[in-house]
């Protein structure tokens, strides 16, 4: 994209100052200090930020009596205008009427195929004190213009009439692929839940929904010719306590979409100008399909639908009958999905079974192929040719490059960016969706109340700052970059609430990254627009995460025996205000300026505010002698930082069937943790709350990295060492009592007399790796 012109930049700056009349800017006094503090008046609360904004004098008053005008006979413009009116009714409580013919004082919705705009997705929005006009050359651009006007009308979060600053917006997207991927194979989401996600995508101008419908853990799409795919492949028995009912009997986890439901979702998305790209993963991640039809596999045996995460080794075979099956499946898929692209996976296809199979090896020789990677390329190419014969195009994960990709394949790069670089240099179109940068199953903060997911942290700011076009590409090669997509794998996302929190508001940052021209990216300005966006999520009942803004507490014992508590938030944005009397913090509560010295016991409640509005849910922290010496698992350090995860326990913490489950930090490779700098003066007892998790991970070649330690006492023990994991043993906590409970158990041990600060290393010497033992929290107690 060309840099913004000096004229437009000056106009945008002028608009920032002008908008104060109806959308009050944040000042440093309002926002506090820190890296995210407001440094200038905010523009207008639109995400993604428009490409160009030119200020005008005056304001437009949008009310229930404001007419919405379309050209006679323009059905698409009429539908978009009615959608706009319905959204106003939901957000502000009034619904303007739609009529025909342009008029003053109206909002005019115009589709002009000859409009001099950059693309079908582009639009102009002219707002004066006499009305507003949205112009686009295609319905999709008109829809995006209406979304922008709706955001302007809801910027203050209020009800009733809306005052909108006069301005002219010229807008067009930076990339054509602006996507989210949702995995429903691991954890199924209902049609209504998917639609709620599509609504939020549309309101952020995201246009591609990649639907991961099949995997080892579940087949989620009805195929008429093969009913067992959903009857058998749509159910699994979860690992551990989650897979047993109250009587100890197997408790299946099931779910799939009927073809009518698929059509409904595809139509719903199309009405919001979102393309749904289906994924049928192959030749690996096929265990659910092979469980349903064992003849499709290499061994002829029927595995269970997998309860395990990771890389399972069940592959489709390479027989003609299997290709007939896959072509029949893809034929039905293409009947349901009109998208240009059909995603065929191609990732993590462990070749063990192919290597051991005489039949597969005979096929490899018959085709005169060098190895199994070339066989996979042939496999993908054969199916790619089939879908191309139907007028579609193959897209797959970057492993399809390894044996030579099909000629017209589009590559989705997930193993970092190298796959995108190699593909673009070879002339293939690419979509960037690399791990960990755009993998939204990574947690977004290290706070105690963060949802389950992978470590390390991928924050809101990280996503905003992600560079979509690799610097290694030339300008000509960069033309192959279609855009970017965030992926949400749901192994650890059991509930829809967690799915929504994992996706938004990070998806809003991705939306701006992929829509707005790079010279217009501005993290601090984005933060200024986030309060309005967070308010919109709340109004819609959508559970977006507030991790970037939520107050965090760090406490320690002061010299006089009181507690010292430090307050902060991840983004450094907003003024933190707090109370100590149990009341909810408000914009007039005490402003946080320095660490708080409090008498014990005390309870601190805090939130961050901008322009008098809270940025997050209130957080509370109880300060007492025990809490000051307690660290949750999130505050412990992994010894080796292998495959570290925040995992939900498989059993409720309180023993009730539907109770909340604890979130436990664990390293799948090595359950070893360090409590850094423990203050041991006067400490005589160590209390550790532990849990056990099923080791339901298929690690393929990485299985050799799993560490087991021999049990030194019957049932195993949690062993504690001083100043390093090879240091002096100071405590042994037998695990036998904890083995009797599926939930959490509290263990205690007496410590020898120690003084000063020391690192404490915790290792589970249990004699095996299943179950995985994990620490919930560690407490240091005074001597008796």
XYZ file of C-alpha atoms in Angstrom:
784
model
C 0.000 0.000 0.000
C 1.147 3.539 -0.662
C 1.968 5.632 2.422
C -0.753 8.008 3.475
C -0.514 11.420 1.837
C 0.479 14.488 3.858
C -2.919 16.027 3.141
C -4.814 13.045 4.487
C -2.557 12.780 7.548
C -3.179 16.432 8.341
C -6.896 15.964 7.837
C -6.884 12.961 10.155
C -5.050 14.931 12.819
C -7.593 17.731 12.528
C -10.401 15.221 12.856
C -8.876 13.915 16.099
C -9.166 17.372 17.629
C -12.611 18.085 16.208
C -14.224 14.885 17.412
C -13.868 16.034 20.984
C -17.238 17.753 20.675
C -19.181 14.500 20.474
C -16.678 11.735 21.255
C -14.558 13.102 24.069
C -10.862 12.276 23.757
C -8.973 10.579 26.548
C -6.313 12.626 28.289
C -3.304 11.405 30.207
C -5.176 12.259 33.398
C -8.007 9.979 32.325
C -5.852 7.178 31.048
C -3.009 7.119 33.513
C 0.598 6.727 32.493
C 2.515 3.837 31.037
C 3.161 2.405 27.603
C -0.530 2.341 26.683
C -1.454 5.766 28.007
C -3.362 8.079 25.716
C -1.058 10.540 24.011
C -3.566 12.225 21.705
C -7.269 12.579 21.172
C -8.772 9.437 19.787
C -10.123 9.398 16.271
C -13.434 7.644 16.001
C -14.243 4.328 17.611
C -14.097 2.184 14.488
C -12.194 -1.113 14.373
C -10.544 -1.772 11.996
C -9.277 1.770 11.558
C -10.430 3.244 8.222
C -7.855 3.871 5.509
C -8.621 7.601 5.200
C -10.685 9.982 7.326
C -11.383 13.631 6.458
C -13.082 15.865 9.057
C -16.062 18.104 8.427
C -17.893 20.576 10.603
C -21.076 19.697 12.386
C -22.801 16.585 13.623
C -25.369 14.196 12.231
C -28.249 13.290 14.542
C -29.333 9.693 13.895
C -32.750 8.882 15.390
C -35.618 6.486 14.986
C -37.185 9.001 12.586
C -34.125 9.137 10.322
C -35.136 7.516 7.011
C -32.908 4.845 5.488
C -32.997 5.180 1.688
C -32.183 2.685 -1.058
C -32.643 2.661 -4.823
C -35.934 1.179 -5.972
C -35.582 -2.488 -6.818
C -32.166 -2.899 -5.159
C -32.763 -5.977 -3.041
C -29.236 -6.235 -1.644
C -29.121 -2.600 -0.576
C -32.530 -3.041 1.038
C -31.366 -6.104 2.953
C -28.227 -4.314 4.168
C -30.228 -1.255 5.239
C -32.659 -3.439 7.170
C -29.751 -5.238 8.823
C -28.331 -1.856 9.845
C -31.715 -0.833 11.281
C -32.008 -4.085 13.237
C -28.541 -3.596 14.731
C -29.499 -0.072 15.799
C -32.593 -1.455 17.501
C -30.470 -3.934 19.452
C -27.792 -1.391 20.370
C -29.681 1.888 20.853
C -33.326 0.924 21.096
C -34.680 2.532 17.939
C -35.200 1.194 14.414
C -35.342 3.580 11.448
C -37.584 2.666 8.534
C -36.261 1.696 5.103
C -37.674 3.421 1.993
C -36.660 4.268 -1.567
C -35.146 7.378 -3.111
C -32.350 9.627 -1.787
C -33.278 12.481 0.529
C -31.756 14.997 2.917
C -31.683 13.994 6.552
C -31.465 10.324 5.546
C -28.893 7.573 5.496
C -28.548 6.659 1.811
C -27.348 3.176 0.819
C -26.030 3.311 -2.766
C -24.542 0.556 -4.924
C -22.855 2.046 -7.987
C -20.941 -0.521 -10.087
C -19.040 2.350 -11.735
C -17.915 3.968 -8.477
C -14.145 4.667 -8.627
C -13.220 2.419 -5.706
C -10.285 0.069 -5.168
C -12.278 -3.158 -4.894
C -15.706 -4.631 -4.281
C -14.983 -4.471 -0.539
C -14.200 -0.749 -0.629
C -16.675 1.998 0.262
C -17.033 5.681 0.985
C -19.035 7.095 3.873
C -20.004 10.759 3.685
C -21.486 12.199 6.883
C -22.731 15.772 7.079
C -25.080 17.567 9.425
C -27.839 16.810 6.900
C -27.384 13.046 6.579
C -25.076 10.237 5.558
C -24.390 8.392 2.308
C -22.662 5.043 1.923
C -21.437 4.311 -1.591
C -19.923 1.068 -2.866
C -19.634 -0.678 -6.178
C -20.798 -4.018 -4.748
C -23.008 -5.188 -1.863
C -20.061 -6.295 0.267
C -18.595 -2.788 0.267
C -21.988 -1.346 1.158
C -22.230 -3.766 4.068
C -18.802 -2.731 5.383
C -19.764 0.927 5.103
C -22.912 0.209 7.099
C -20.815 -1.574 9.737
C -18.602 1.507 10.041
C -21.617 3.788 10.446
C -23.053 1.423 13.055
C -19.798 1.537 15.011
C -19.840 5.335 14.874
C -23.436 5.314 16.116
C -22.593 3.029 19.049
C -19.286 4.594 20.092
C -20.668 6.093 23.307
C -22.426 2.910 24.407
C -25.635 4.795 25.103
C -29.297 4.377 24.224
C -31.531 6.600 22.106
C -30.474 9.177 19.539
C -26.863 9.075 18.339
C -24.745 12.104 17.459
C -22.031 11.353 14.910
C -19.271 13.757 13.905
C -19.433 14.877 10.273
C -16.639 13.323 8.259
C -15.757 11.551 5.035
C -14.294 8.065 5.167
C -12.651 6.361 2.207
C -11.894 2.791 3.069
C -10.655 -0.437 1.504
C -8.964 -3.568 2.874
C -5.251 -4.216 2.866
C -5.636 -7.978 2.244
C -8.315 -10.130 0.622
C -8.034 -12.972 3.201
C -8.890 -11.885 6.727
C -9.766 -15.024 8.584
C -10.427 -17.063 11.671
C -10.257 -20.837 11.949
C -12.388 -22.722 14.465
C -11.672 -26.354 15.331
C -14.944 -28.119 16.196
C -13.495 -31.633 16.015
C -11.931 -31.489 19.487
C -14.778 -29.575 21.118
C -18.049 -29.158 19.275
C -19.834 -25.818 19.016
C -23.540 -25.498 18.280
C -24.989 -23.724 15.244
C -26.069 -20.765 17.390
C -22.585 -20.507 18.891
C -21.013 -20.509 15.432
C -23.460 -17.829 14.301
C -22.546 -15.609 17.255
C -18.919 -15.876 16.169
C -19.833 -15.038 12.567
C -21.667 -11.934 13.796
C -18.556 -10.650 15.532
C -16.406 -11.457 12.512
C -18.725 -9.433 10.282
C -18.666 -6.454 12.654
C -14.863 -6.434 12.370
C -14.807 -6.902 8.568
C -13.258 -10.378 8.809
C -14.315 -12.269 5.709
C -13.114 -15.894 5.890
C -14.301 -18.549 8.337
C -12.148 -21.667 8.118
C -14.170 -24.529 9.640
C -12.018 -27.440 10.821
C -14.655 -30.185 10.664
C -12.754 -33.484 10.925
C -9.876 -34.825 12.968
C -8.773 -37.807 15.044
C -11.114 -36.796 17.862
C -14.316 -36.343 15.881
C -16.044 -36.202 12.493
C -18.522 -33.317 12.622
C -20.197 -33.155 9.189
C -22.992 -35.409 7.979
C -22.150 -37.326 4.788
C -25.231 -39.038 3.356
C -23.348 -41.885 1.668
C -21.390 -42.757 4.800
C -23.607 -42.462 7.912
C -21.076 -44.136 10.216
C -18.796 -41.113 9.899
C -21.061 -39.309 12.350
C -22.707 -42.291 14.055
C -19.315 -43.709 15.071
C -16.797 -40.986 14.227
C -18.893 -38.270 15.868
C -18.446 -39.687 19.398
C -15.492 -40.378 21.658
C -14.984 -41.367 25.284
C -12.937 -38.572 26.899
C -9.861 -39.508 28.870
C -9.909 -39.611 32.647
C -12.763 -38.689 34.955
C -14.469 -36.623 32.236
C -15.187 -39.849 30.383
C -17.045 -41.524 33.276
C -20.538 -40.830 34.604
C -21.545 -40.925 38.263
C -21.789 -44.735 38.107
C -18.368 -45.113 36.524
C -19.782 -46.006 33.110
C -18.354 -44.543 29.877
C -19.697 -41.074 29.118
C -19.537 -40.343 25.357
C -18.798 -36.894 23.985
C -20.720 -36.469 20.702
C -21.750 -33.885 18.160
C -22.092 -33.215 14.448
C -23.822 -30.899 11.999
C -26.583 -32.124 9.722
C -26.376 -31.003 6.122
C -29.332 -28.687 6.699
C -27.442 -27.084 9.593
C -24.374 -26.674 7.404
C -26.455 -24.955 4.727
C -27.966 -22.699 7.374
C -24.544 -21.617 8.659
C -23.164 -21.093 5.141
C -26.162 -18.932 4.222
C -25.921 -16.992 7.485
C -22.249 -16.309 6.791
C -22.925 -15.311 3.173
C -25.467 -12.744 4.325
C -22.613 -11.194 6.288
C -20.196 -11.531 3.356
C -18.140 -14.222 5.054
C -16.876 -17.154 3.017
C -16.893 -20.489 4.853
C -13.904 -22.658 3.896
C -14.404 -26.275 5.015
C -11.502 -28.476 6.025
C -11.506 -32.259 5.628
C -8.131 -33.209 7.079
C -6.125 -35.916 5.286
C -4.161 -38.154 4.880
C -3.430 -37.812 8.611
C -5.741 -36.753 11.452
C -8.000 -39.492 10.083
C -8.581 -41.693 13.133
C -12.281 -40.828 13.555
C -12.978 -41.730 9.910
C -11.021 -44.970 10.169
C -12.842 -45.841 13.402
C -16.060 -45.635 11.382
C -14.750 -47.440 8.280
C -11.635 -49.500 9.138
C -11.070 -50.452 5.501
C -9.951 -46.884 4.861
C -6.927 -47.341 7.114
C -3.605 -49.008 6.497
C -3.877 -51.874 9.008
C -7.517 -52.871 8.499
C -8.039 -52.585 12.250
C -10.632 -50.314 13.872
C -9.150 -47.829 16.342
C -11.320 -45.914 18.788
C -12.161 -42.306 18.046
C -9.190 -40.751 19.751
C -9.509 -39.279 23.260
C -5.914 -38.066 22.960
C -4.473 -34.784 21.727
C -1.379 -34.552 19.579
C -0.151 -36.544 16.592
C -1.948 -39.831 16.112
C -0.420 -42.145 13.507
C -3.563 -43.445 11.774
C -3.468 -42.565 8.059
C -5.770 -43.165 5.138
C -4.426 -45.861 2.837
C -3.685 -45.232 -0.840
C -6.101 -47.759 -2.385
C -8.435 -46.764 -5.202
C -11.403 -47.589 -2.970
C -10.256 -45.022 -0.450
C -10.008 -42.373 -3.152
C -13.531 -43.251 -4.227
C -14.639 -42.705 -0.639
C -12.785 -39.389 -0.345
C -14.072 -38.117 -3.685
C -17.625 -39.002 -2.644
C -17.128 -37.173 0.652
C -15.647 -34.126 -1.063
C -18.454 -34.195 -3.595
C -21.008 -33.798 -0.819
C -18.835 -31.184 0.882
C -18.704 -29.104 -2.301
C -22.489 -29.323 -2.619
C -22.734 -27.668 0.785
C -19.936 -25.100 0.543
C -19.772 -22.771 -2.481
C -16.343 -21.454 -1.463
C -13.591 -21.271 -4.058
C -11.196 -23.002 -1.671
C -11.516 -26.477 -0.173
C -9.010 -27.166 2.625
C -7.547 -30.683 2.590
C -5.246 -30.397 5.606
C -2.026 -32.275 4.911
C -0.478 -31.538 8.315
C 1.185 -33.841 10.848
C 0.747 -37.007 8.766
C 3.097 -39.344 10.619
C 4.246 -41.872 8.008
C 4.884 -44.855 10.323
C 1.986 -46.940 9.032
C 2.790 -46.178 5.399
C 6.413 -47.133 5.968
C 5.455 -50.496 7.506
C 2.756 -51.408 4.979
C 3.744 -53.747 2.104
C 0.748 -52.516 0.093
C 1.649 -48.854 0.511
C 5.295 -49.511 -0.281
C 4.262 -51.413 -3.414
C 2.206 -48.394 -4.495
C 5.155 -46.098 -3.861
C 7.337 -48.237 -6.130
C 4.616 -48.506 -8.768
C 4.444 -44.710 -8.924
C 8.256 -44.482 -9.008
C 8.271 -42.126 -6.014
C 11.299 -41.501 -3.827
C 9.692 -41.524 -0.385
C 6.515 -41.173 1.656
C 6.570 -37.376 1.410
C 6.339 -37.626 -2.367
C 3.574 -40.187 -1.882
C 1.670 -37.654 0.215
C 2.182 -35.050 -2.515
C 0.763 -37.521 -5.048
C -2.130 -38.248 -2.657
C -2.941 -34.554 -2.255
C -2.463 -33.877 -5.950
C -4.909 -36.582 -6.951
C -7.601 -35.087 -4.741
C -6.615 -31.594 -5.769
C -7.210 -32.543 -9.401
C -10.638 -33.863 -8.417
C -11.744 -30.680 -6.685
C -10.294 -28.559 -9.504
C -12.460 -30.539 -11.925
C -15.406 -29.147 -9.942
C -14.187 -25.591 -10.332
C -12.595 -25.356 -6.873
C -9.063 -24.873 -5.593
C -6.988 -26.820 -3.085
C -5.579 -25.119 -0.005
C -3.532 -27.009 2.572
C -1.151 -26.635 5.496
C 2.492 -25.984 4.660
C 3.491 -29.682 4.871
C 2.101 -30.033 1.361
C 5.301 -28.287 0.204
C 7.567 -31.084 1.393
C 6.972 -33.570 -1.402
C 6.280 -30.947 -4.036
C 2.851 -29.267 -3.843
C 0.148 -29.630 -6.482
C 0.682 -26.998 -9.182
C -2.173 -24.662 -8.250
C -2.267 -25.285 -4.494
C -2.539 -22.399 -2.047
C -0.420 -22.829 1.069
C -1.477 -21.962 4.599
C 1.717 -21.503 6.584
C 1.441 -22.598 10.225
C 4.942 -23.815 11.169
C 6.262 -20.284 11.401
C 6.606 -18.201 8.228
C 9.148 -20.242 6.280
C 6.431 -22.215 4.508
C 4.897 -18.960 3.278
C 8.278 -17.692 2.117
C 9.077 -20.896 0.217
C 5.603 -21.089 -1.315
C 5.518 -17.447 -2.433
C 8.964 -17.746 -3.972
C 7.722 -20.794 -5.868
C 4.746 -18.838 -7.176
C 2.039 -20.157 -4.854
C -0.513 -17.972 -3.103
C -0.145 -18.065 0.670
C -2.080 -17.308 3.831
C -0.106 -16.565 6.989
C -1.366 -18.356 10.108
C 1.843 -19.175 11.972
C 2.315 -20.720 15.368
C 2.644 -19.246 17.885
C 2.007 -15.716 16.547
C -1.562 -16.342 15.339
C -2.425 -19.459 17.323
C -5.171 -18.296 19.630
C -5.046 -21.473 21.715
C -2.063 -19.749 23.332
C -3.027 -17.960 26.508
C -3.154 -14.169 26.299
C -1.791 -13.319 29.725
C -0.023 -15.008 32.628
C -2.686 -13.922 35.113
C -4.089 -16.423 37.602
C -7.573 -16.353 36.063
C -6.475 -16.886 32.465
C -8.320 -19.617 30.551
C -6.680 -22.938 29.625
C -4.282 -23.032 26.708
C -0.714 -23.210 25.535
C 2.199 -21.207 26.844
C 3.831 -18.822 25.921
C 1.637 -15.754 26.074
C 0.353 -14.260 22.800
C -1.087 -10.939 23.900
C -3.415 -8.453 22.250
C -0.405 -6.270 21.467
C 1.495 -9.197 19.964
C -1.326 -9.846 17.490
C -1.647 -6.162 16.635
C 2.069 -5.953 15.889
C 2.334 -9.149 13.835
C 3.967 -8.489 10.455
C 1.872 -10.262 7.839
C 4.230 -9.961 4.862
C 7.590 -11.644 5.558
C 10.473 -9.216 5.020
C 12.320 -11.916 3.075
C 9.899 -11.589 0.141
C 10.456 -9.247 -2.768
C 7.694 -6.900 -3.800
C 6.710 -9.262 -6.616
C 6.720 -12.319 -4.342
C 4.699 -10.429 -1.727
C 1.809 -10.227 -4.183
C 1.206 -13.909 -3.428
C 0.347 -13.092 0.203
C -3.450 -13.239 0.309
C -3.604 -12.231 3.965
C -3.619 -13.783 7.406
C -5.743 -15.945 9.642
C -5.821 -16.790 13.346
C -6.351 -20.422 14.302
C -8.176 -21.650 17.378
C -7.518 -25.289 18.194
C -9.910 -26.361 20.917
C -8.291 -29.245 22.770
C -8.340 -27.066 25.877
C -11.425 -24.970 25.043
C -14.248 -27.058 26.515
C -16.847 -24.269 26.709
C -18.108 -21.649 24.291
C -17.258 -18.963 26.831
C -13.600 -19.962 26.524
C -13.769 -20.021 22.737
C -15.100 -16.477 22.687
C -12.500 -15.284 25.185
C -9.678 -16.870 23.215
C -10.786 -15.274 19.949
C -11.773 -11.729 20.927
C -10.529 -9.075 21.265
C -7.368 -10.535 19.704
C -9.394 -11.058 16.511
C -10.119 -7.320 16.543
C -6.364 -6.690 16.524
C -5.993 -9.126 13.626
C -8.850 -7.393 11.796
C -7.075 -4.057 11.976
C -3.764 -5.653 11.064
C -5.213 -7.168 7.891
C -7.622 -4.391 6.868
C -5.911 -1.103 7.701
C -2.942 0.154 5.609
C 0.311 -0.449 7.472
C 1.157 3.282 7.843
C -2.137 3.724 9.716
C -1.341 1.069 12.344
C -1.011 2.678 15.768
C -1.154 0.567 18.928
C -1.905 3.466 21.279
C -4.696 4.700 19.034
C -6.079 1.150 18.864
C -6.191 1.077 22.660
C -8.171 4.326 22.648
C -10.809 2.647 20.466
C -10.948 -0.570 22.474
C -13.238 0.614 25.328
C -16.098 1.134 22.861
C -15.419 -2.262 21.310
C -15.373 -3.965 24.716
C -18.706 -2.295 25.508
C -20.161 -3.651 22.268
C -19.114 -7.185 23.216
C -20.810 -6.829 26.581
C -23.994 -5.448 25.001
C -24.099 -8.427 22.615
C -23.564 -10.942 25.422
C -20.293 -11.993 23.790
C -17.628 -13.028 26.305
C -14.535 -11.281 24.997
C -11.458 -11.531 27.193
C -10.423 -8.525 29.259
C -6.921 -9.908 29.864
C -5.180 -6.836 28.433
C -6.963 -4.496 30.855
C -7.701 -6.554 33.984
C -5.896 -5.517 37.152
C -3.213 -7.844 38.456
C -2.002 -8.043 42.043
C 1.527 -8.772 43.234
C 1.934 -9.028 47.006
C 4.720 -9.504 49.481
C 5.268 -9.169 53.204
C 6.551 -5.792 54.332
C 9.189 -5.328 57.012
C 6.614 -4.369 59.640
C 4.517 -7.482 58.991
C 1.996 -5.652 56.871
C 1.385 -6.476 53.220
C 2.600 -4.558 50.203
C 0.493 -4.927 47.064
C 1.389 -3.719 43.591
C -1.362 -3.171 40.999
C -0.905 -3.185 37.221
C -2.475 -4.333 33.985
C -0.967 -5.915 30.905
C -1.483 -3.043 28.485
C -0.664 -0.220 30.890
C -3.843 1.446 29.665
C -6.377 3.205 31.860
C -6.361 4.666 35.343
C -6.416 1.956 38.000
C -8.768 2.702 40.876
C -9.276 0.568 43.973
C -11.182 0.099 47.210
C -10.334 -1.606 50.487
C -13.772 -1.533 52.115
C -15.368 -4.296 50.023
C -17.202 -1.920 47.691
C -16.994 -1.984 43.908
C -14.375 0.400 42.535
C -15.778 3.333 40.572
C -14.335 6.239 38.578
C -14.217 8.219 41.830
C -12.471 5.567 43.913
C -8.886 6.048 45.048
C -6.439 6.284 42.132
C -3.526 3.884 42.273
C -0.154 5.634 42.142
C 2.283 3.476 44.103
C 2.402 0.097 45.892
C -0.158 -0.146 48.691
C 0.847 -0.905 52.253
C -2.121 -2.603 53.937
C -2.795 -4.008 57.357
C -3.725 -7.691 57.497
C -6.235 -8.985 56.703
C -7.550 -6.822 53.853
C -9.400 -7.187 50.588
C -8.513 -5.010 47.625
C -10.851 -4.606 44.668
C -9.600 -2.824 41.580
C -10.363 -1.965 37.981
C -8.970 0.241 35.227
C -11.085 3.115 33.915
C -11.036 5.310 30.840
C -13.417 8.232 30.439
C -15.277 7.059 33.539
C -15.948 3.581 32.139
C -14.486 0.295 33.365
C -12.215 -1.556 30.963
C -12.598 -4.986 32.553
C -14.405 -6.948 35.207
C -13.437 -5.991 38.743
C -10.711 -8.167 40.208
C -10.436 -8.873 43.942
C -7.469 -9.921 46.076
C -7.559 -11.038 49.689
C -4.408 -10.015 51.541
C -3.714 -12.146 54.589
C -0.720 -13.903 56.088
C -1.412 -17.131 54.191
C -2.044 -15.548 50.785
C 1.161 -13.552 51.036
C 3.032 -16.843 51.211
C 1.019 -18.662 48.554
C 1.851 -18.988 44.888
C -0.502 -20.432 42.323
C 0.831 -22.644 39.574
C 0.789 -19.698 37.153
C 3.486 -18.046 39.300
C 5.808 -21.066 39.302
C 8.555 -21.541 36.738
C 8.838 -24.583 34.524
C 12.220 -26.245 35.008
C 12.732 -27.082 31.325
C 9.871 -25.266 29.591
C 8.985 -28.193 27.392
C 5.344 -28.582 26.337
C 3.867 -26.276 28.966
C 0.100 -25.986 29.160
C -2.614 -24.537 31.356
C -4.977 -27.504 31.534
C -8.430 -27.853 32.965
C -8.710 -30.703 35.445
C -10.750 -33.674 34.234
C -12.718 -33.689 37.499
C -14.540 -30.874 39.347
C -12.554 -29.254 42.128
C -15.401 -29.608 44.637
C -16.385 -33.166 43.722
C -19.801 -32.144 42.361
C -20.578 -33.552 38.876
C -21.150 -30.121 37.322
C -18.766 -28.154 39.505
C -15.997 -25.858 38.362
C -12.722 -27.448 37.410
C -9.324 -26.260 38.518
C -6.834 -24.901 35.973
C -3.470 -26.570 36.410
C -0.142 -25.618 34.903
C 1.806 -28.602 33.673
C 4.679 -29.581 31.420
C 3.692 -32.652 29.417
C 7.354 -33.594 29.018
C 8.573 -33.033 32.563
C 6.424 -32.237 35.672
C 9.078 -30.104 37.362
C 8.534 -26.608 38.784
C 10.510 -23.949 40.650
C 9.248 -21.557 43.327
C 11.756 -18.736 42.849
C 13.037 -16.793 45.831
C 10.951 -18.377 48.577
C 11.269 -16.472 51.879
C 11.976 -19.237 54.393
C 12.600 -17.296 57.597
C 10.289 -18.757 60.243
C 8.763 -21.269 57.816
C 8.255 -24.766 59.199
C 5.523 -26.338 57.032
C 5.060 -26.740 53.317
C 1.496 -27.123 51.990
C 0.951 -28.105 48.364
C -2.359 -28.597 46.601
C -1.977 -31.056 43.735
C -4.124 -32.573 41.016
C -3.777 -35.394 38.553
C -4.560 -35.275 34.840
C -4.782 -38.035 32.252
C -1.725 -38.111 30.017
C -3.886 -38.099 26.903
C -1.186 -36.877 24.533
C 0.052 -38.684 21.452
C 3.546 -37.257 21.052
C 4.876 -39.407 18.173
C 8.660 -38.887 17.949
C 8.626 -36.507 20.904
C 7.457 -39.287 23.234
C 11.109 -39.915 24.071
C 11.238 -36.482 25.709
C 8.815 -37.477 28.466
C 10.647 -37.711 31.808
C 9.642 -40.241 34.446
C 11.201 -40.504 37.862
C 11.198 -43.706 39.899
C 8.924 -43.738 42.923
C 10.951 -43.620 46.134
C 7.927 -44.349 48.342
C 4.820 -46.467 47.652
C 2.463 -44.533 45.382
C 5.148 -42.005 44.500
C 5.896 -38.605 46.003
C 6.327 -34.933 45.343
C 9.975 -34.252 46.137
C 11.249 -30.797 47.099
C 14.869 -29.694 46.787
C 16.694 -26.553 47.833
C 18.486 -24.213 45.421
C 18.033 -26.194 42.236
C 16.635 -29.509 41.101
C 19.907 -31.249 41.904
C 20.025 -29.627 45.322
C 19.518 -30.897 48.835
C 16.180 -32.705 49.452
C 14.173 -30.829 52.080
C 10.713 -32.461 51.871
C 8.909 -35.529 50.563
C 5.122 -35.443 50.176
C 3.627 -38.917 49.473
C 1.076 -38.994 46.636
C -0.817 -42.053 47.852
C -3.567 -39.988 49.573
C -4.048 -37.900 46.435
C -4.428 -40.962 44.216
C -7.740 -41.691 45.907
C -9.331 -38.508 44.528
C -10.033 -37.417 40.959
C -10.034 -33.821 42.133
C -7.548 -31.708 44.075
C -5.761 -32.888 47.209
C -3.777 -30.941 49.793
C -0.475 -32.416 50.990
C 1.707 -31.198 53.865
C 5.284 -31.767 54.972
C 7.513 -30.385 57.698
C 10.495 -28.365 56.509
C 13.851 -28.232 58.280
C 14.843 -24.921 59.836
C 15.918 -22.673 56.956
C 16.505 -18.963 56.564
C 16.800 -16.398 53.820
C 15.564 -16.646 50.242
C 15.941 -19.879 48.327
C 14.602 -21.458 45.164
C 12.491 -24.544 45.816
C 12.388 -27.210 43.086
C 9.327 -29.503 42.946
C 9.485 -32.795 41.043
C 6.970 -35.629 40.888
C 8.670 -38.976 41.384
C 5.661 -41.177 40.674
C 7.179 -44.054 38.702
C 5.269 -43.176 35.522
C 3.849 -40.406 33.404
C 0.134 -41.323 33.491
C -1.499 -39.698 35.318
C 0.292 -36.388 34.959
C 0.680 -34.791 38.357
C 0.376 -31.033 38.616
C 0.662 -28.361 41.294
C -2.310 -26.081 41.902
C -0.674 -23.912 44.555
C 2.165 -23.873 47.089
C 1.901 -22.290 50.539
C 4.693 -21.681 53.032
C 3.416 -21.836 56.637
C 5.098 -20.730 59.864
C 6.680 -23.339 62.116
C 4.594 -24.872 64.865
